[in-house]
N, CA, C and O atoms as a printed pandas DataFrame, in Angstrom:
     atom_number atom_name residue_name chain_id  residue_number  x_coord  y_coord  z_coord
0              1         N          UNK        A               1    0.809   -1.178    0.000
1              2        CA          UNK        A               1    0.000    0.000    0.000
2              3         C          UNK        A               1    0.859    1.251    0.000
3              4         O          UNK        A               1    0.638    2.333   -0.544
4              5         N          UNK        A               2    1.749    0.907    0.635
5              6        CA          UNK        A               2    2.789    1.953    1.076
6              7         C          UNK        A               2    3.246    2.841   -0.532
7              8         O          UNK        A               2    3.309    4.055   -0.726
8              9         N          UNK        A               3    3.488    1.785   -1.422
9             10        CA          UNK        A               3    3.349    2.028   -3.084
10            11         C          UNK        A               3    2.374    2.558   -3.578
11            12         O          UNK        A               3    2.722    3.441   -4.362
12            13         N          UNK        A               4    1.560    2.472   -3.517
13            14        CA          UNK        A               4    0.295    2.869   -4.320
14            15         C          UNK        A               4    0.169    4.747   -3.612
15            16         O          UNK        A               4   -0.428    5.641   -4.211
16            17         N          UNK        A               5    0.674    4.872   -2.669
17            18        CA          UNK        A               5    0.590    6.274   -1.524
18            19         C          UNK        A               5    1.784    7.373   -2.685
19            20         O          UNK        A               5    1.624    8.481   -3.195
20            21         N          UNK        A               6    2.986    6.330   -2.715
21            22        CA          UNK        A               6    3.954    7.220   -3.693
22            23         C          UNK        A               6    3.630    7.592   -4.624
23            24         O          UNK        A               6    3.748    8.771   -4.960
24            25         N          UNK        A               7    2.950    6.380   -5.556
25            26        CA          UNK        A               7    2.920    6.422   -7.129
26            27         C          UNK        A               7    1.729    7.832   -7.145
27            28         O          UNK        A               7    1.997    8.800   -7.857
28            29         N          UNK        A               8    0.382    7.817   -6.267
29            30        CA          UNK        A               8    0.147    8.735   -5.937
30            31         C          UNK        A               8    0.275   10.323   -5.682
31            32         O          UNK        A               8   -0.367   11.343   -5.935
32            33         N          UNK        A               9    1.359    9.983   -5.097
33            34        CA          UNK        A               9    1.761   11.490   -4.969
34            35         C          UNK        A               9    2.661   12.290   -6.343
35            36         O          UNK        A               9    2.721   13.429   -6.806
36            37         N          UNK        A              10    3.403   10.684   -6.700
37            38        CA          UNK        A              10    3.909   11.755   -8.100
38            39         C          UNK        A              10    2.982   11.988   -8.982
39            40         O          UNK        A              10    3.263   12.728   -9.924
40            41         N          UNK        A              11    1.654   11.402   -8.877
41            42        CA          UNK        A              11    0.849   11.530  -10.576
42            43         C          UNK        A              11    0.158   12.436   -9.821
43            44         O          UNK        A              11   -0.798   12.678  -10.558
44            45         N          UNK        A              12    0.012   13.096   -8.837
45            46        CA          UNK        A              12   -1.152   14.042   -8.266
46            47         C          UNK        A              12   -0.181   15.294   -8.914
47            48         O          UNK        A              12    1.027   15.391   -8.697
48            49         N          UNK        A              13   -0.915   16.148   -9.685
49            50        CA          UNK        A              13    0.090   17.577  -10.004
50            51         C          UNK        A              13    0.067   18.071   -8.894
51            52         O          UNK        A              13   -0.626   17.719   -7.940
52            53         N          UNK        A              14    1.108   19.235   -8.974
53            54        CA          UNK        A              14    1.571   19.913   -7.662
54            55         C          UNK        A              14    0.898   21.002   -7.204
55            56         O          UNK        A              14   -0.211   20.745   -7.673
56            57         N          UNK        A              15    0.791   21.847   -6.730
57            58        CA          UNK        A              15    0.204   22.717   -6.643
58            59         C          UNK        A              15    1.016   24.258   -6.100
59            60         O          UNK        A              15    1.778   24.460   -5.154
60            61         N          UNK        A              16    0.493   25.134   -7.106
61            62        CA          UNK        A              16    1.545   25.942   -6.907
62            63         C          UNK        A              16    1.871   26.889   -5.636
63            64         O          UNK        A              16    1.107   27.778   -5.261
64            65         N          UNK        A              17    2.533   26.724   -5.308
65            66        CA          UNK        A              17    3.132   27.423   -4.159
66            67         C          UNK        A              17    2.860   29.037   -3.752
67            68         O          UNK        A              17    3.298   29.823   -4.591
68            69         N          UNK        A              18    2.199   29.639   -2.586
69            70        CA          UNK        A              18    1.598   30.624   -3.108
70            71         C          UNK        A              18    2.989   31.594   -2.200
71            72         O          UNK        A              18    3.244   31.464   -1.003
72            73         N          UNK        A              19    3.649   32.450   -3.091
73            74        CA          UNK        A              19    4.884   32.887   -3.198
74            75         C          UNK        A              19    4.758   34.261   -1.841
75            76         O          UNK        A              19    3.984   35.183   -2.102
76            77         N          UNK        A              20    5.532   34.313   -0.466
77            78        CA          UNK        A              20    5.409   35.143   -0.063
78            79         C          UNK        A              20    6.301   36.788   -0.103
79            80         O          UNK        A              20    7.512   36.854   -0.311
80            81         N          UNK        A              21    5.798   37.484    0.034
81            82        CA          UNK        A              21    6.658   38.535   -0.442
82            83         C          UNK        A              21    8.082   38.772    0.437
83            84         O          UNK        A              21    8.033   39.084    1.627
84            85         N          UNK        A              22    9.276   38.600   -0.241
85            86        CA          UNK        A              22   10.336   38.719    0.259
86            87         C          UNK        A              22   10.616   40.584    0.777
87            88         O          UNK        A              22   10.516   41.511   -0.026
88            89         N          UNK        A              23   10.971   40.758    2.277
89            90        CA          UNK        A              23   11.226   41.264    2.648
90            91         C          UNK        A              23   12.662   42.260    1.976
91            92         O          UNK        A              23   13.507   41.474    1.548
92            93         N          UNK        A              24   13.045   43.561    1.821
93            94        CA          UNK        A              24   14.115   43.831    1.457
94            95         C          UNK        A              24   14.454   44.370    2.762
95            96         O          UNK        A              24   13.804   44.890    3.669
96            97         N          UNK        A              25   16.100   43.985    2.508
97            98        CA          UNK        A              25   16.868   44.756    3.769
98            99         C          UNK        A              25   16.523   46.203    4.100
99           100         O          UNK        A              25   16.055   46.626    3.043
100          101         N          UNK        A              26   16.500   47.197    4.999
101          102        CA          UNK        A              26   16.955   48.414    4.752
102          103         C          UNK        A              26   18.015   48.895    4.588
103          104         O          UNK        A              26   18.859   48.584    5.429
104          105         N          UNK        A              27   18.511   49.994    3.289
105          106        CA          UNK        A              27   19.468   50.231    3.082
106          107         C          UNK        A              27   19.772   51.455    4.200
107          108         O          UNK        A              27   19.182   52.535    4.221
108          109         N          UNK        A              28   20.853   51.019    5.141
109          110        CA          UNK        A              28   21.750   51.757    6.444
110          111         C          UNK        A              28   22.258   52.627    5.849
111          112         O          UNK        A              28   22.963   52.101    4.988
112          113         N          UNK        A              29   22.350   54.156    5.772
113          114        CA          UNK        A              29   22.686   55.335    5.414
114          115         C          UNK        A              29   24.117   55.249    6.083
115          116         O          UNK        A              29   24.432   55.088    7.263
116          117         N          UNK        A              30   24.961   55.428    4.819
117          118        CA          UNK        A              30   27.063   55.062    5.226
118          119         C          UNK        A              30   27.454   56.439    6.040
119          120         O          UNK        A              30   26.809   57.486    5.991
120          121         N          UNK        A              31   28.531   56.228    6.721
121          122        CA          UNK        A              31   28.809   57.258    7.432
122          123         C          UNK        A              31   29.358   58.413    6.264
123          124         O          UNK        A              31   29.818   57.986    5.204
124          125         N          UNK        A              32   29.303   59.504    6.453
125          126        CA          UNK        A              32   30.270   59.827    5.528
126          127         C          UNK        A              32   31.803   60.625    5.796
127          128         O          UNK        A              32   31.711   61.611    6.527
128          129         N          UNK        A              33   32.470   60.469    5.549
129          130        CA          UNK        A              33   33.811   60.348    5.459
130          131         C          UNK        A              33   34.231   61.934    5.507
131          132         O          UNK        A              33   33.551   62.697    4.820
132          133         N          UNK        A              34   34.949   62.291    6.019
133          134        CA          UNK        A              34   35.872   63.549    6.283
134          135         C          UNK        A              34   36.267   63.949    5.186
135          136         O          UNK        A              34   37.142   63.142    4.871
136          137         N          UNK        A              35   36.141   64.951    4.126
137          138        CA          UNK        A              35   37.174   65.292    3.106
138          139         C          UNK        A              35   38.360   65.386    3.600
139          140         O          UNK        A              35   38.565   65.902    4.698
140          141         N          UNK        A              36   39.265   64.910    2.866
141          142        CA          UNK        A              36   41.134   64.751    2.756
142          143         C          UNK        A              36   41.430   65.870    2.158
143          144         O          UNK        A              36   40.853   66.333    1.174
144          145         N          UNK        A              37   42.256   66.289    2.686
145          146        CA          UNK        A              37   42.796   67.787    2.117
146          147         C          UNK        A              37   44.259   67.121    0.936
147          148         O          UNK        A              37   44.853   66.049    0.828
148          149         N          UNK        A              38   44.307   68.168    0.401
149          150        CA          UNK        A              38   44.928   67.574   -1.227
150          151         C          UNK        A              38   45.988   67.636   -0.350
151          152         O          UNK        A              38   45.846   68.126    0.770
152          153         N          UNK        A              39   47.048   67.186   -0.744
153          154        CA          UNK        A              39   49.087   67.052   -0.211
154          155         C          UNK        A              39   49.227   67.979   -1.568
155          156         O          UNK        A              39   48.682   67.848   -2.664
156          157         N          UNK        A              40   50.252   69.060   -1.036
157          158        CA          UNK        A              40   50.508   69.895   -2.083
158          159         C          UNK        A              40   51.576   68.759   -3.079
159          160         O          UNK        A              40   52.333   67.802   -2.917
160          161         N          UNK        A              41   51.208   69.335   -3.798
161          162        CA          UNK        A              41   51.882   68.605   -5.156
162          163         C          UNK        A              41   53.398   69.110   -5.907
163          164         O          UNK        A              41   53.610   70.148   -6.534
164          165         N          UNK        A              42   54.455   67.843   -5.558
165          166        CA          UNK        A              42   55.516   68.199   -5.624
166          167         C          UNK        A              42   55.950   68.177   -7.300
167          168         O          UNK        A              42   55.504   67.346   -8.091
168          169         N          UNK        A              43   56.882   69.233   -7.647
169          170        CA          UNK        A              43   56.806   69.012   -9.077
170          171         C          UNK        A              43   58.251   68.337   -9.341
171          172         O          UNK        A              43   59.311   68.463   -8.730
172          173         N          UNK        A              44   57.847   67.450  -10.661
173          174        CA          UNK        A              44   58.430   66.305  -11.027
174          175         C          UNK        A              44   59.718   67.085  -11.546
175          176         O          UNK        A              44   59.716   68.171  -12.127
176          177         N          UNK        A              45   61.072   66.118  -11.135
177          178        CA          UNK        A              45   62.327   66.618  -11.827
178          179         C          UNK        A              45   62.756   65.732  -12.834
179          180         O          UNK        A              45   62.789   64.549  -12.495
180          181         N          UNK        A              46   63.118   66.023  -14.070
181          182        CA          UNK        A              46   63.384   65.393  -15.051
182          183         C          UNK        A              46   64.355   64.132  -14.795
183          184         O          UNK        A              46   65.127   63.998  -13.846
184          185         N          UNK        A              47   64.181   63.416  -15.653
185          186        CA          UNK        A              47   65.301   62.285  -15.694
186          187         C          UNK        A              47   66.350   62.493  -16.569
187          188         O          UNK        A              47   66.290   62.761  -17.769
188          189         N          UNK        A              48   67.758   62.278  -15.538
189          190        CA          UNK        A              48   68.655   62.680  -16.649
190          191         C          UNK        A              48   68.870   61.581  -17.628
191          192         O          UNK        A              48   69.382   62.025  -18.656
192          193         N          UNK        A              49   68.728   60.724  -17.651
193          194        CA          UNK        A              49   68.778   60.061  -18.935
194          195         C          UNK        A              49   68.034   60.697  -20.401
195          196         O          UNK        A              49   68.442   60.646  -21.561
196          197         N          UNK        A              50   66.527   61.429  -19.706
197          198        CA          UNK        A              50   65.983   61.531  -21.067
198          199         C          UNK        A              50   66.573   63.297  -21.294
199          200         O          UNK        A              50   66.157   63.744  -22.363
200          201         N          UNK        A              51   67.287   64.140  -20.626
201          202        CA          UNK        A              51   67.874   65.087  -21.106
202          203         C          UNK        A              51   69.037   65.026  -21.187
203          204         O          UNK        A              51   69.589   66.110  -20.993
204          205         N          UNK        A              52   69.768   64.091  -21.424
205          206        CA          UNK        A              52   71.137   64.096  -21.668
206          207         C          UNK        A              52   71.113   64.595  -23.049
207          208         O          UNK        A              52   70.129   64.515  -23.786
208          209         N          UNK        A              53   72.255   65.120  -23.367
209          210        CA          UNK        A              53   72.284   66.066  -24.940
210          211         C          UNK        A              53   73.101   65.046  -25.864
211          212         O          UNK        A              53   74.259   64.924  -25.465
212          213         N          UNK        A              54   72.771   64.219  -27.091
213          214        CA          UNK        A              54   73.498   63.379  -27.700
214          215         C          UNK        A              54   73.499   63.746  -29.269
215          216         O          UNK        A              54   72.504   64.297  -29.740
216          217         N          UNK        A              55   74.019   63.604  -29.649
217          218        CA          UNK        A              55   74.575   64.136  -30.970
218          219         C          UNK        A              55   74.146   62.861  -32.332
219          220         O          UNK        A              55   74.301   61.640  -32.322
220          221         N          UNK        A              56   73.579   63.765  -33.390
221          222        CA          UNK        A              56   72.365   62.778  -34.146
222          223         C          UNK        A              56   73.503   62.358  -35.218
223          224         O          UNK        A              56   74.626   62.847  -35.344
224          225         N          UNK        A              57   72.971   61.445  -35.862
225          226        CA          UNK        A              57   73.985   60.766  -37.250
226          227         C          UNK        A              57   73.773   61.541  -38.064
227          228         O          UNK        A              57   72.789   62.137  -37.624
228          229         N          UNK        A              58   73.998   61.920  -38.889
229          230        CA          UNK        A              58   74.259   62.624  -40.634
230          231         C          UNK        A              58   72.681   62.460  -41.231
231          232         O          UNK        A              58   72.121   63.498  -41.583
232          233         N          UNK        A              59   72.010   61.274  -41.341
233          234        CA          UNK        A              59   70.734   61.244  -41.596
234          235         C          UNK        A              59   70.076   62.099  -40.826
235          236         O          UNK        A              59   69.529   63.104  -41.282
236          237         N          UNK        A              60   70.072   61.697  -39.292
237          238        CA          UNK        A              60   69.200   62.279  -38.525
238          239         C          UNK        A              60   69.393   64.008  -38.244
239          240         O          UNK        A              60   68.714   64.831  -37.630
240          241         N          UNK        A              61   70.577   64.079  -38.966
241          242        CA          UNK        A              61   70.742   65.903  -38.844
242          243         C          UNK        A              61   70.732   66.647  -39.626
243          244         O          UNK        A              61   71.085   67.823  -39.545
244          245         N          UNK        A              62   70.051   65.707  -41.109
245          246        CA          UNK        A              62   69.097   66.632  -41.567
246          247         C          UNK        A              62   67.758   67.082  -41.871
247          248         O          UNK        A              62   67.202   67.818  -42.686
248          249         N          UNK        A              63   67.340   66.032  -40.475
249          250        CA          UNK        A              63   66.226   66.840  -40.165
250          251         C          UNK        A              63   65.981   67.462  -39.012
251          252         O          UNK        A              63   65.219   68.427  -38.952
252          253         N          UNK        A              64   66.702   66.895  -37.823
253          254        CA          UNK        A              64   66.744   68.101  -36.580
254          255         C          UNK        A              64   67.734   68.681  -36.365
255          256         O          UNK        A              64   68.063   68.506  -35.191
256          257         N          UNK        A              65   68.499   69.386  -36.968
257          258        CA          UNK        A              65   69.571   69.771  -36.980
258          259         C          UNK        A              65   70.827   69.321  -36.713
259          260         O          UNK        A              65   70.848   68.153  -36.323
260          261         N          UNK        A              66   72.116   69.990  -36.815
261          262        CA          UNK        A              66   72.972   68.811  -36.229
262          263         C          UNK        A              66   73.780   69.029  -34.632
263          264         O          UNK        A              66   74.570   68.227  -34.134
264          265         N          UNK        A              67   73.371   70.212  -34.086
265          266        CA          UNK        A              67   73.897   70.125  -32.483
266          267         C          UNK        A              67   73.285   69.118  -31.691
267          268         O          UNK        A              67   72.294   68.461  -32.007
268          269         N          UNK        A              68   73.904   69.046  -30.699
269          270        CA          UNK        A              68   73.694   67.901  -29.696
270          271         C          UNK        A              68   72.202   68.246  -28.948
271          272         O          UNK        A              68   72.119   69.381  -28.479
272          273         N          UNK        A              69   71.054   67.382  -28.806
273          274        CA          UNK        A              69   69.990   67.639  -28.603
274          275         C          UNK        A              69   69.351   66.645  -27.294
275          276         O          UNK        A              69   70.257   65.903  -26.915
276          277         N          UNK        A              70   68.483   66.490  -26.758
277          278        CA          UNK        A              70   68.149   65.601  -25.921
278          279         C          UNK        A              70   66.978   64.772  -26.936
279          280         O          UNK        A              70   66.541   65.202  -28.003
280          281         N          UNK        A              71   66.613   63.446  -26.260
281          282        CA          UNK        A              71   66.097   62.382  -27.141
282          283         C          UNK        A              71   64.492   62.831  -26.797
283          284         O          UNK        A              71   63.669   62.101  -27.349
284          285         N          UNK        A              72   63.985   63.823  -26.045
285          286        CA          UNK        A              72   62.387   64.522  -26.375
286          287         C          UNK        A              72   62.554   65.578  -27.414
287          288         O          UNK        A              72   61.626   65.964  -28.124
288          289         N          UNK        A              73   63.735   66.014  -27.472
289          290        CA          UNK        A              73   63.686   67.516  -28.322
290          291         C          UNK        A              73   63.597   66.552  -29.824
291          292         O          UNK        A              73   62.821   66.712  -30.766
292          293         N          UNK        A              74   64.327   65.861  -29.709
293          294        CA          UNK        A              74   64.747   65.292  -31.118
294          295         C          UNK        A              74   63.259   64.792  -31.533
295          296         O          UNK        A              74   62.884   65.059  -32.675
296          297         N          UNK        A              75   62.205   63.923  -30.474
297          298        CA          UNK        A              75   61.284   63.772  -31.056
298          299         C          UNK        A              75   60.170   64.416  -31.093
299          300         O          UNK        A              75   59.083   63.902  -31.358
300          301         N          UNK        A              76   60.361   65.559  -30.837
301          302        CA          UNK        A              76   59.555   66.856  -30.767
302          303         C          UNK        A              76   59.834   67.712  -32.621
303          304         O          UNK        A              76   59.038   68.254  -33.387
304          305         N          UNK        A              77   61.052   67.496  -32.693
305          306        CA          UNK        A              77   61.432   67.921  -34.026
306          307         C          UNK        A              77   61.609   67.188  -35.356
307          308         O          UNK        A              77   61.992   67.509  -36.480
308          309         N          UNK        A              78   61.129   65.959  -34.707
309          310        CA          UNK        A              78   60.862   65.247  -36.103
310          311         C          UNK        A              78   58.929   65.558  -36.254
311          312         O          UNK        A              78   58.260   65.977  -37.198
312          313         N          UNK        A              79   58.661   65.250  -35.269
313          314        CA          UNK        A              79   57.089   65.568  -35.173
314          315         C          UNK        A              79   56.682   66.808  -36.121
315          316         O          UNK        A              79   55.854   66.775  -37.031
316          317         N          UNK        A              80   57.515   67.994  -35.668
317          318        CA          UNK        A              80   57.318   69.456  -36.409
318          319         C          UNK        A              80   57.663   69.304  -37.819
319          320         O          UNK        A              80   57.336   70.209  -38.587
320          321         N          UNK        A              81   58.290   68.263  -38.269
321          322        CA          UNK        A              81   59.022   68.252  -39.305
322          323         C          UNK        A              81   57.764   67.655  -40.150
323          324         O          UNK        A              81   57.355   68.159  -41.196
324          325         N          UNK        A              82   57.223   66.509  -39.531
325          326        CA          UNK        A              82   56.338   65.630  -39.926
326          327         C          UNK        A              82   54.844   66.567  -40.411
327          328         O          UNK        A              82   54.124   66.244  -41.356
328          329         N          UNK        A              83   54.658   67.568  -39.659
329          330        CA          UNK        A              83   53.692   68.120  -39.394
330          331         C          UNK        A              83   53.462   69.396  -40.810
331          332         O          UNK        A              83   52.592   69.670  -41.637
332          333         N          UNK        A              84   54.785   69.867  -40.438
333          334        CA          UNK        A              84   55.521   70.570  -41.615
334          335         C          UNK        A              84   54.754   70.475  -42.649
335          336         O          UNK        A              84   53.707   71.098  -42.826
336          337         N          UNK        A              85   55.332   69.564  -43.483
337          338        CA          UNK        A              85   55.196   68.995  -44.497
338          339         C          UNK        A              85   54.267   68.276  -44.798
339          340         O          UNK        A              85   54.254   67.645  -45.855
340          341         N          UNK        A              86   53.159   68.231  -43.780
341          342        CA          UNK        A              86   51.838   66.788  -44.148
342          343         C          UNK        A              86   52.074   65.650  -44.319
343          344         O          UNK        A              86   51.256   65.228  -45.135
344          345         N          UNK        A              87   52.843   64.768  -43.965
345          346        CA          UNK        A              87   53.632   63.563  -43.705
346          347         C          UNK        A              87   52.954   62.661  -43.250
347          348         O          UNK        A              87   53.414   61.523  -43.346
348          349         N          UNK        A              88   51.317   62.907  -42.447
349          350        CA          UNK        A              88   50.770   62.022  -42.080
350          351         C          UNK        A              88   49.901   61.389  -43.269
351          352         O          UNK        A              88   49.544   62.121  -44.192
352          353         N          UNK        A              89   49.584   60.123  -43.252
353          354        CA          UNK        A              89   48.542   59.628  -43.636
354          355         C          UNK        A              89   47.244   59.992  -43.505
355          356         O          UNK        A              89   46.809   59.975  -42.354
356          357         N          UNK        A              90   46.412   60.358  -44.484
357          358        CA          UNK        A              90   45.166   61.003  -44.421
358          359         C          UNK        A              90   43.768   59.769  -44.042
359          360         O          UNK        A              90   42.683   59.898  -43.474
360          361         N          UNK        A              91   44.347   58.815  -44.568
361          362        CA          UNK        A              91   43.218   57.727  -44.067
362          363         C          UNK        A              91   43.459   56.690  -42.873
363          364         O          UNK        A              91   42.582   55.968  -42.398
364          365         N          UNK        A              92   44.858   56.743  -42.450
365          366        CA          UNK        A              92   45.599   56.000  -41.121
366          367         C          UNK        A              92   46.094   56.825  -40.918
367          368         O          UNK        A              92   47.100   57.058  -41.587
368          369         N          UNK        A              93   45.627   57.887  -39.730
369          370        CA          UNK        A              93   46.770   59.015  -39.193
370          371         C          UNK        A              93   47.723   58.016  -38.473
371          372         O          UNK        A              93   48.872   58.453  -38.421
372          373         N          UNK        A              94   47.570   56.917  -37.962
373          374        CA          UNK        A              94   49.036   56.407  -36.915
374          375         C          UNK        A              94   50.147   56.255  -38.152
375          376         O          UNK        A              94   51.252   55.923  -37.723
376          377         N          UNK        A              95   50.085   56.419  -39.510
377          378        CA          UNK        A              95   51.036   56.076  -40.269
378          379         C          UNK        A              95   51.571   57.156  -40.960
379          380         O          UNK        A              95   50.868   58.057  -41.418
380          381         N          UNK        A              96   53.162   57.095  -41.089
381          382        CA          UNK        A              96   53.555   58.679  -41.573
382          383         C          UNK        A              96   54.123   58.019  -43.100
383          384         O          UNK        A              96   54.713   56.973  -43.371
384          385         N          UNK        A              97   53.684   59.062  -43.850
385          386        CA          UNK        A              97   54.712   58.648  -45.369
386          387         C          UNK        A              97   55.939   59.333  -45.026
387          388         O          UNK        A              97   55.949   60.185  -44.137
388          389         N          UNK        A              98   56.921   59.030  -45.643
389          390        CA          UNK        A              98   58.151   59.244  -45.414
390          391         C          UNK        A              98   58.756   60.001  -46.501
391          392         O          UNK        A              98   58.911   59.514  -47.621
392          393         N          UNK        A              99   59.172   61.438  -46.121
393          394        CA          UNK        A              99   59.802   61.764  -47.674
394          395         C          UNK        A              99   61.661   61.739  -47.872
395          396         O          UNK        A              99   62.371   60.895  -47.325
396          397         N          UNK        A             100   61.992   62.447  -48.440
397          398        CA          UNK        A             100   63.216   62.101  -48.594
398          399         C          UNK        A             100   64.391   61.531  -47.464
399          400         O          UNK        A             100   65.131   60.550  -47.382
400          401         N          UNK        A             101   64.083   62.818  -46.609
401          402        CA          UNK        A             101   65.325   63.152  -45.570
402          403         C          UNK        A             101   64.415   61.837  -44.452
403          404         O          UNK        A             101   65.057   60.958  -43.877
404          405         N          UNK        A             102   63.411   61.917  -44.375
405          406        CA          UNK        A             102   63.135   60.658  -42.902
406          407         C          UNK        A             102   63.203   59.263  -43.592
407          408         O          UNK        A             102   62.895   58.198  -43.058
408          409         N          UNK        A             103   63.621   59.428  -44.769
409          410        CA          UNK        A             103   63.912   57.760  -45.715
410          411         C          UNK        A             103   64.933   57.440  -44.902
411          412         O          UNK        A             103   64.839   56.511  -44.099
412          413         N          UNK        A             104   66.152   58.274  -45.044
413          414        CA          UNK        A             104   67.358   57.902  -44.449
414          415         C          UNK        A             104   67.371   57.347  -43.115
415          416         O          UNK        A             104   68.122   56.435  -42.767
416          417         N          UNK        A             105   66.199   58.137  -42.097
417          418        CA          UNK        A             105   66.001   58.000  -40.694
418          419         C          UNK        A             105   65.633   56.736  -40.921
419          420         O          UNK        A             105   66.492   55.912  -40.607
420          421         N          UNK        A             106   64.643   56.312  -41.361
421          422        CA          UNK        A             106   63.881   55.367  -40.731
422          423         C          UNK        A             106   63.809   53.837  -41.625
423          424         O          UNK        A             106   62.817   53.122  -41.763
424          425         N          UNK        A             107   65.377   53.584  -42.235
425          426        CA          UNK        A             107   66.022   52.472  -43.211
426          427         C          UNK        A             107   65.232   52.623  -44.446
427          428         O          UNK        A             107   64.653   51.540  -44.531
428          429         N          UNK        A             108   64.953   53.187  -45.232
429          430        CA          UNK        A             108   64.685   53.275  -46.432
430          431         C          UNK        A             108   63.222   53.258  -46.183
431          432         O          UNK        A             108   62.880   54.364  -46.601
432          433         N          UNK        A             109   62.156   52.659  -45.751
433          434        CA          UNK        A             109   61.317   52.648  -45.760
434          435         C          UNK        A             109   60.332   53.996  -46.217
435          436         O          UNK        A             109   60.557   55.182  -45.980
436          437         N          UNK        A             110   59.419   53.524  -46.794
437          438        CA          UNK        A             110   58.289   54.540  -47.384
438          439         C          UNK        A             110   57.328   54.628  -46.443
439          440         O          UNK        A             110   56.806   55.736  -46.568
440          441         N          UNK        A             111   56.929   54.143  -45.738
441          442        CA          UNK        A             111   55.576   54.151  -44.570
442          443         C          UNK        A             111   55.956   53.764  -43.312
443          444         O          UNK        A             111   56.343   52.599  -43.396
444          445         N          UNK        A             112   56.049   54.227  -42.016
445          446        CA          UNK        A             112   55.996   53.429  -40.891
446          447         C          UNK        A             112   55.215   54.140  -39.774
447          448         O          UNK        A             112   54.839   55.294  -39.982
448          449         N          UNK        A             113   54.955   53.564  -38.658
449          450        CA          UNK        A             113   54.043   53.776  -38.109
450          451         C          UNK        A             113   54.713   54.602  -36.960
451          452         O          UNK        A             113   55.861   54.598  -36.514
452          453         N          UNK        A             114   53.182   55.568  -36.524
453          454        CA          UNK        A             114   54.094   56.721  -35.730
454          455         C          UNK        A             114   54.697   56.253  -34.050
455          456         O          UNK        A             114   55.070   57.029  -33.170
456          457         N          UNK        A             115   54.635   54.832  -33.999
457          458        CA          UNK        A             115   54.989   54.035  -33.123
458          459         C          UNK        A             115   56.607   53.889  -33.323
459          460         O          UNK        A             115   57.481   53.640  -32.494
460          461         N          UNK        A             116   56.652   54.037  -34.161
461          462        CA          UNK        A             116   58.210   53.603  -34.840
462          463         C          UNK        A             116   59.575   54.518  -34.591
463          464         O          UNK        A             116   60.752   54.199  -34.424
464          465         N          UNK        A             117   58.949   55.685  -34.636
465          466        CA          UNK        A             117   60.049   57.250  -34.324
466          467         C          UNK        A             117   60.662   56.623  -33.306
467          468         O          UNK        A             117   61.428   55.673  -33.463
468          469         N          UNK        A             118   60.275   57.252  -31.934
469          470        CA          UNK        A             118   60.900   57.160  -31.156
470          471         C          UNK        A             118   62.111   55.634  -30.972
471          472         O          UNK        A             118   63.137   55.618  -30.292
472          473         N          UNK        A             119   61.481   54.371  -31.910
473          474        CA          UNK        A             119   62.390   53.600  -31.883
474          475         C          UNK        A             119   63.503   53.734  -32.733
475          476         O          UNK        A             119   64.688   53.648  -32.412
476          477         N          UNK        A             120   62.894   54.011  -34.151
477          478        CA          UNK        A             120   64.098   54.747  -34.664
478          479         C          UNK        A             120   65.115   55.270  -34.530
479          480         O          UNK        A             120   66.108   54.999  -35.205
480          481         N          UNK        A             121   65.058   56.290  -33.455
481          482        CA          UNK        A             121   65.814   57.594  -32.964
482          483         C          UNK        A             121   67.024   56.713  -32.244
483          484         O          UNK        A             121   68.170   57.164  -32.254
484          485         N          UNK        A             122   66.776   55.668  -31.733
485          486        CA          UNK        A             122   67.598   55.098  -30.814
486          487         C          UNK        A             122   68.580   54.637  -31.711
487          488         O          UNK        A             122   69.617   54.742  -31.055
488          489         N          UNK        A             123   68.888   54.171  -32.865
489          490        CA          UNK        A             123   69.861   53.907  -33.786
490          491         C          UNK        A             123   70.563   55.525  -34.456
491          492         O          UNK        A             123   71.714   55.698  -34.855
492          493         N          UNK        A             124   69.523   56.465  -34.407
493          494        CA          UNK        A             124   71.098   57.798  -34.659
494          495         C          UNK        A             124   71.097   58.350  -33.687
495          496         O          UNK        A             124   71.233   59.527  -34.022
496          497         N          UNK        A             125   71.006   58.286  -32.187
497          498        CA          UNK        A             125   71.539   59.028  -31.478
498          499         C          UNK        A             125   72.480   58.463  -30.907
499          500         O          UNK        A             125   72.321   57.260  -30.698
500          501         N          UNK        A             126   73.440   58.936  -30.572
501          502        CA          UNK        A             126   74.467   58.374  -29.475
502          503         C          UNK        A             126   75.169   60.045  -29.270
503          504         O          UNK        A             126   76.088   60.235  -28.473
C-alpha cells in the first residue's frame, strides 16, 4: 500500500506554491567620510637620462639639426618636421609617409608607423 501512496503522490500535479513577499533589507545610510585635504603637489624633476644632450647621425641631422639635442627635443622635431610637411597619412593618421630626408632615418622605408620614431631615434643618437 505503502506504493500505491507514492505512485500517488507523483501523478497528483503539484500545486503551486503561493509565493510570499520577500522582505528587502533596509538600506543603512554610510557614514560619511571627512574630506582629505589635497598634499601639495611636488613638481616632477626630469630624468637625466631623457635630457642628456646626444649628438644625431648625418641622416638624422638633416632633419633636426645637427647640435647635440636631448632624445624629447629630437622627437619633438621630427614631429614638427612631420607636421611641416603633411607627412601624415590622411586615411591612417598612426602612419607617416616618409619623404626624402626621414627615408634615411627610418632604413629606407616609405611608410611606418608613428609608433616607430621614437624607436628609430635610438639607432642615430648616441
Amino acid at each position: 500500500m505503502a506504493t500505491k501512496k507514492k505512485a500517488a503522490k507523483k501523478a497528483a500535479p503539484k500545486k503551486a506554491a503561493a509565493k510570499k513577499p520577500v522582505k528587502k533589507a533596509a538600506k543603512k545610510a554610510a557614514p560619511k567620510k571627512a574630506a582629505k585635504k589635497a598634499a601639495p603637489k611636488k613638481k616632477r624633476t626630469p630624468n637625466a637620462a631623457f635630457m642628456k644632450a646626444l649628438t644625431p647621425s648625418a641622416a638624422l641631422a638633416a632633419v633636426v639639426g645637427n647640435k647635440p639635442l636631448a632624445r624629447t627635443e629630437a622627437v619633438k622635431r621630427i614631429w614638427a618636421h612631420i607636421k611641416k610637411n603633411k607627412l601624415q597619412d590622411n586615411k591612417n593618421r598612426r602612419m607617416i609617409n616618409n619623404d626624402a630626408a626621414l627615408k634615411a632615418v627610418f632604413a629606407g622605408k616609405a611608410q611606418v608607423s608613428m609608433f616607430d620614431v621614437a624607436k628609430a631615434l635610438g639607432k642615430h643618437l648616441s
